[in-house]
DNA sequence: GAGGAGATCGTCT
DNA sequence: GACGATCTCCTCT
């Protein structure tokens, strides 16, 4: 039933080292691909909520018409022009927050959009954040509804622009971080990005094949 | 399971 | 005033 490698106990979660600054100080394509299988962790009160990154998209900054940074620096996207490893959170479609990690050296505005998590800890709390029922014996499709999509992911971990934009993912004081517990995905699939109309042919979306929590299937 | 439409509001021009 | 890195509900197959 449960896959042990995808369900680390809380004790393992606390011991998983946080990703360091130099992990993010690289091009977005490399960072997006290597983020697959890492853990996004939120400390909420005394509890840890966590999910494994199973889907991510690379945005290449000034060189990428689909990126928010393409038209230069604005108050909204200022985080992207700062040091790597910071949270860029924005509000979209009147309903949803999207969570990104800045990467590339300071001044180059690349980033990676975290599109989906496979829940591994604090699952009931994540479901509550999403206002969902989560039965003791959930079906695979019910995992996807928790954090299978950028808006769902952000809501499940309580991520908002007001609370988290600009937060340092690599700081030991941060209540939101990325960690590596040694898990490596068996097979990674590359597709075009979801919902973008500019540079729509670039294959900059990366996902773990056959994972129950990816937002949209690996088409084309 | 797949596809279409509507909701909703911050950001930019 | 237009658009958008989405989600949910509803309908159809």
Short mmCIF file of N, CA and C in Angstrom, two decimals, chain A residues 112-183:
data_model
loop_
_atom_site.label_atom_id
_atom_site.label_comp_id
_atom_site.label_asym_id
_atom_site.label_seq_id
_atom_site.Cartn_x
_atom_site.Cartn_y
_atom_site.Cartn_z
N UNK A 112 11.81 29.06 -10.22
CA UNK A 112 11.15 27.77 -10.43
C UNK A 112 9.79 27.83 -9.74
N UNK A 113 8.73 27.53 -10.50
CA UNK A 113 7.38 27.46 -9.94
C UNK A 113 7.15 26.05 -9.40
N UNK A 114 6.79 25.96 -8.13
CA UNK A 114 6.46 24.67 -7.53
C UNK A 114 5.01 24.36 -7.86
N UNK A 115 4.77 23.33 -8.65
CA UNK A 115 3.41 23.09 -9.17
C UNK A 115 2.64 22.01 -8.43
N UNK A 116 3.33 21.07 -7.81
CA UNK A 116 2.59 20.01 -7.13
C UNK A 116 3.45 19.33 -6.08
N UNK A 117 2.80 18.92 -4.99
CA UNK A 117 3.45 18.15 -3.93
C UNK A 117 2.69 16.84 -3.73
N UNK A 118 3.44 15.81 -3.36
CA UNK A 118 2.83 14.58 -2.88
C UNK A 118 2.90 14.65 -1.35
N UNK A 119 1.76 14.73 -0.67
CA UNK A 119 1.77 14.94 0.78
C UNK A 119 2.46 13.79 1.52
N UNK A 120 3.33 14.12 2.48
CA UNK A 120 4.01 13.07 3.24
C UNK A 120 3.88 13.23 4.75
N UNK A 121 3.60 14.43 5.24
CA UNK A 121 3.48 14.62 6.70
C UNK A 121 2.49 15.74 6.97
N UNK A 122 1.77 15.59 8.07
CA UNK A 122 0.76 16.60 8.41
C UNK A 122 -0.37 16.62 7.38
N UNK A 123 -0.66 15.46 6.83
CA UNK A 123 -1.62 15.39 5.72
C UNK A 123 -3.01 15.87 6.14
N UNK A 124 -3.42 15.48 7.34
CA UNK A 124 -4.75 15.90 7.80
C UNK A 124 -4.83 17.42 7.91
N UNK A 125 -3.75 18.03 8.40
CA UNK A 125 -3.73 19.49 8.54
C UNK A 125 -3.75 20.17 7.17
N UNK A 126 -3.04 19.57 6.22
CA UNK A 126 -3.04 20.12 4.86
C UNK A 126 -4.44 20.04 4.26
N UNK A 127 -5.11 18.91 4.49
CA UNK A 127 -6.47 18.76 3.99
C UNK A 127 -7.40 19.79 4.64
N UNK A 128 -7.19 20.02 5.92
CA UNK A 128 -8.00 21.03 6.62
C UNK A 128 -7.77 22.41 6.02
N UNK A 129 -6.51 22.75 5.73
CA UNK A 129 -6.21 24.04 5.10
C UNK A 129 -6.93 24.19 3.76
N UNK A 130 -7.13 23.04 3.10
CA UNK A 130 -7.79 23.04 1.80
C UNK A 130 -9.31 22.89 1.92
N UNK A 131 -9.76 22.78 3.17
CA UNK A 131 -11.20 22.60 3.42
C UNK A 131 -11.71 21.32 2.76
N UNK A 132 -10.90 20.26 2.89
CA UNK A 132 -11.26 18.97 2.29
C UNK A 132 -11.45 17.92 3.38
N UNK A 133 -12.29 16.96 3.08
CA UNK A 133 -12.39 15.76 3.91
C UNK A 133 -11.23 14.85 3.51
N UNK A 134 -10.58 14.21 4.49
CA UNK A 134 -9.51 13.27 4.15
C UNK A 134 -9.72 11.99 4.96
N UNK A 135 -10.26 10.94 4.31
CA UNK A 135 -10.61 9.71 5.01
C UNK A 135 -9.37 8.94 5.45
N UNK A 136 -9.52 8.01 6.43
CA UNK A 136 -8.40 7.18 6.89
C UNK A 136 -7.78 6.34 5.77
N UNK A 137 -8.61 5.94 4.80
CA UNK A 137 -8.10 5.10 3.71
C UNK A 137 -8.32 5.83 2.39
N UNK A 138 -7.54 6.87 2.12
CA UNK A 138 -7.79 7.69 0.93
C UNK A 138 -7.45 6.97 -0.37
N UNK A 139 -8.19 7.31 -1.41
CA UNK A 139 -7.86 6.82 -2.75
C UNK A 139 -6.80 7.74 -3.34
N UNK A 140 -6.04 7.27 -4.34
CA UNK A 140 -4.98 8.09 -4.95
C UNK A 140 -5.48 9.46 -5.41
N UNK A 141 -6.68 9.50 -5.98
CA UNK A 141 -7.20 10.77 -6.50
C UNK A 141 -7.39 11.80 -5.39
N UNK A 142 -7.57 11.32 -4.15
CA UNK A 142 -7.78 12.27 -3.05
C UNK A 142 -6.48 12.94 -2.62
N UNK A 143 -5.33 12.29 -2.86
CA UNK A 143 -4.05 12.94 -2.60
C UNK A 143 -3.86 14.11 -3.55
N UNK A 144 -4.22 13.90 -4.81
CA UNK A 144 -4.00 14.93 -5.83
C UNK A 144 -4.78 16.20 -5.50
N UNK A 145 -5.92 16.05 -4.86
CA UNK A 145 -6.73 17.23 -4.57
C UNK A 145 -6.13 18.10 -3.46
N UNK A 146 -5.19 17.55 -2.70
CA UNK A 146 -4.59 18.31 -1.60
C UNK A 146 -3.59 19.33 -2.13
N UNK A 147 -2.64 18.89 -2.95
CA UNK A 147 -1.59 19.81 -3.37
C UNK A 147 -1.19 19.58 -4.83
N UNK A 148 -2.10 19.05 -5.66
CA UNK A 148 -1.82 18.79 -7.06
C UNK A 148 -2.16 19.98 -7.93
N UNK A 149 -1.32 20.99 -7.89
CA UNK A 149 -1.55 22.24 -8.62
C UNK A 149 -0.96 23.39 -7.80
N UNK A 150 -0.48 24.43 -8.46
CA UNK A 150 0.21 25.51 -7.73
C UNK A 150 -0.68 26.22 -6.71
N UNK A 151 -1.94 26.43 -7.04
CA UNK A 151 -2.84 27.07 -6.10
C UNK A 151 -3.16 26.16 -4.92
N UNK A 152 -3.36 24.90 -5.21
CA UNK A 152 -3.66 23.92 -4.16
C UNK A 152 -2.47 23.75 -3.23
N UNK A 153 -1.28 23.65 -3.82
CA UNK A 153 -0.05 23.50 -3.03
C UNK A 153 0.09 24.65 -2.03
N UNK A 154 -0.09 25.86 -2.51
CA UNK A 154 0.06 27.04 -1.66
C UNK A 154 -0.98 27.03 -0.54
N UNK A 155 -2.21 26.70 -0.89
CA UNK A 155 -3.26 26.70 0.12
C UNK A 155 -3.03 25.60 1.17
N UNK A 156 -2.55 24.43 0.71
CA UNK A 156 -2.34 23.31 1.63
C UNK A 156 -1.31 23.65 2.70
N UNK A 157 -0.28 24.43 2.33
CA UNK A 157 0.77 24.79 3.29
C UNK A 157 0.54 26.18 3.88
N UNK A 158 -0.59 26.78 3.58
CA UNK A 158 -0.89 28.09 4.15
C UNK A 158 0.02 29.20 3.64
N UNK A 159 0.49 29.05 2.40
CA UNK A 159 1.41 30.03 1.83
C UNK A 159 0.62 31.19 1.22
N UNK A 160 0.95 32.42 1.62
CA UNK A 160 0.33 33.61 1.03
C UNK A 160 1.42 34.63 0.73
N UNK A 161 1.09 35.59 -0.09
CA UNK A 161 2.05 36.65 -0.41
C UNK A 161 2.38 37.46 0.84
N UNK A 162 1.34 37.78 1.61
CA UNK A 162 1.53 38.61 2.79
C UNK A 162 2.47 37.93 3.80
N UNK A 163 2.30 36.65 3.96
CA UNK A 163 3.06 35.92 4.98
C UNK A 163 4.44 35.48 4.50
N UNK A 164 4.56 35.11 3.23
CA UNK A 164 5.75 34.37 2.80
C UNK A 164 6.57 34.98 1.67
N UNK A 165 6.05 35.99 0.97
CA UNK A 165 6.83 36.52 -0.15
C UNK A 165 8.16 37.09 0.38
N UNK A 166 9.27 36.69 -0.26
CA UNK A 166 10.59 37.17 0.14
C UNK A 166 11.24 36.33 1.22
N UNK A 167 10.56 35.34 1.73
CA UNK A 167 11.12 34.50 2.81
C UNK A 167 12.30 33.68 2.29
N UNK A 168 13.30 33.49 3.15
CA UNK A 168 14.51 32.76 2.75
C UNK A 168 14.32 31.27 3.00
N UNK A 169 14.25 30.48 1.91
CA UNK A 169 14.04 29.04 2.04
C UNK A 169 15.24 28.36 2.71
N UNK A 170 16.40 28.99 2.71
CA UNK A 170 17.62 28.32 3.21
C UNK A 170 17.96 28.70 4.64
N UNK A 171 17.22 29.62 5.23
CA UNK A 171 17.53 30.06 6.60
C UNK A 171 17.06 29.05 7.63
N UNK A 172 17.86 28.81 8.64
CA UNK A 172 17.48 27.88 9.71
C UNK A 172 16.37 28.46 10.57
N UNK A 173 16.13 29.77 10.46
CA UNK A 173 15.07 30.40 11.25
C UNK A 173 13.74 30.42 10.50
N UNK A 174 13.77 30.07 9.21
CA UNK A 174 12.56 30.15 8.42
C UNK A 174 11.55 29.05 8.80
N UNK A 175 10.26 29.36 8.74
CA UNK A 175 9.23 28.34 9.00
C UNK A 175 8.79 27.67 7.70
N UNK A 176 9.50 27.95 6.62
CA UNK A 176 9.20 27.36 5.32
C UNK A 176 10.53 27.06 4.64
N UNK A 177 10.78 25.77 4.31
CA UNK A 177 12.07 25.44 3.74
C UNK A 177 11.98 24.22 2.82
N UNK A 178 13.05 23.98 2.08
CA UNK A 178 13.17 22.82 1.20
C UNK A 178 14.27 21.93 1.76
N UNK A 179 14.02 20.62 1.77
CA UNK A 179 14.96 19.69 2.39
C UNK A 179 15.19 18.49 1.49
N UNK A 180 16.32 17.81 1.74
CA UNK A 180 16.69 16.63 0.95
C UNK A 180 16.81 15.44 1.90
N UNK A 181 15.92 14.46 1.74
CA UNK A 181 16.00 13.26 2.59
C UNK A 181 16.63 12.09 1.84
N UNK A 182 17.23 12.39 0.68
CA UNK A 182 17.94 11.35 -0.06
C UNK A 182 17.12 10.66 -1.13
N UNK A 183 15.81 10.95 -1.15
CA UNK A 183 14.95 10.32 -2.16
C UNK A 183 15.32 10.82 -3.56
#
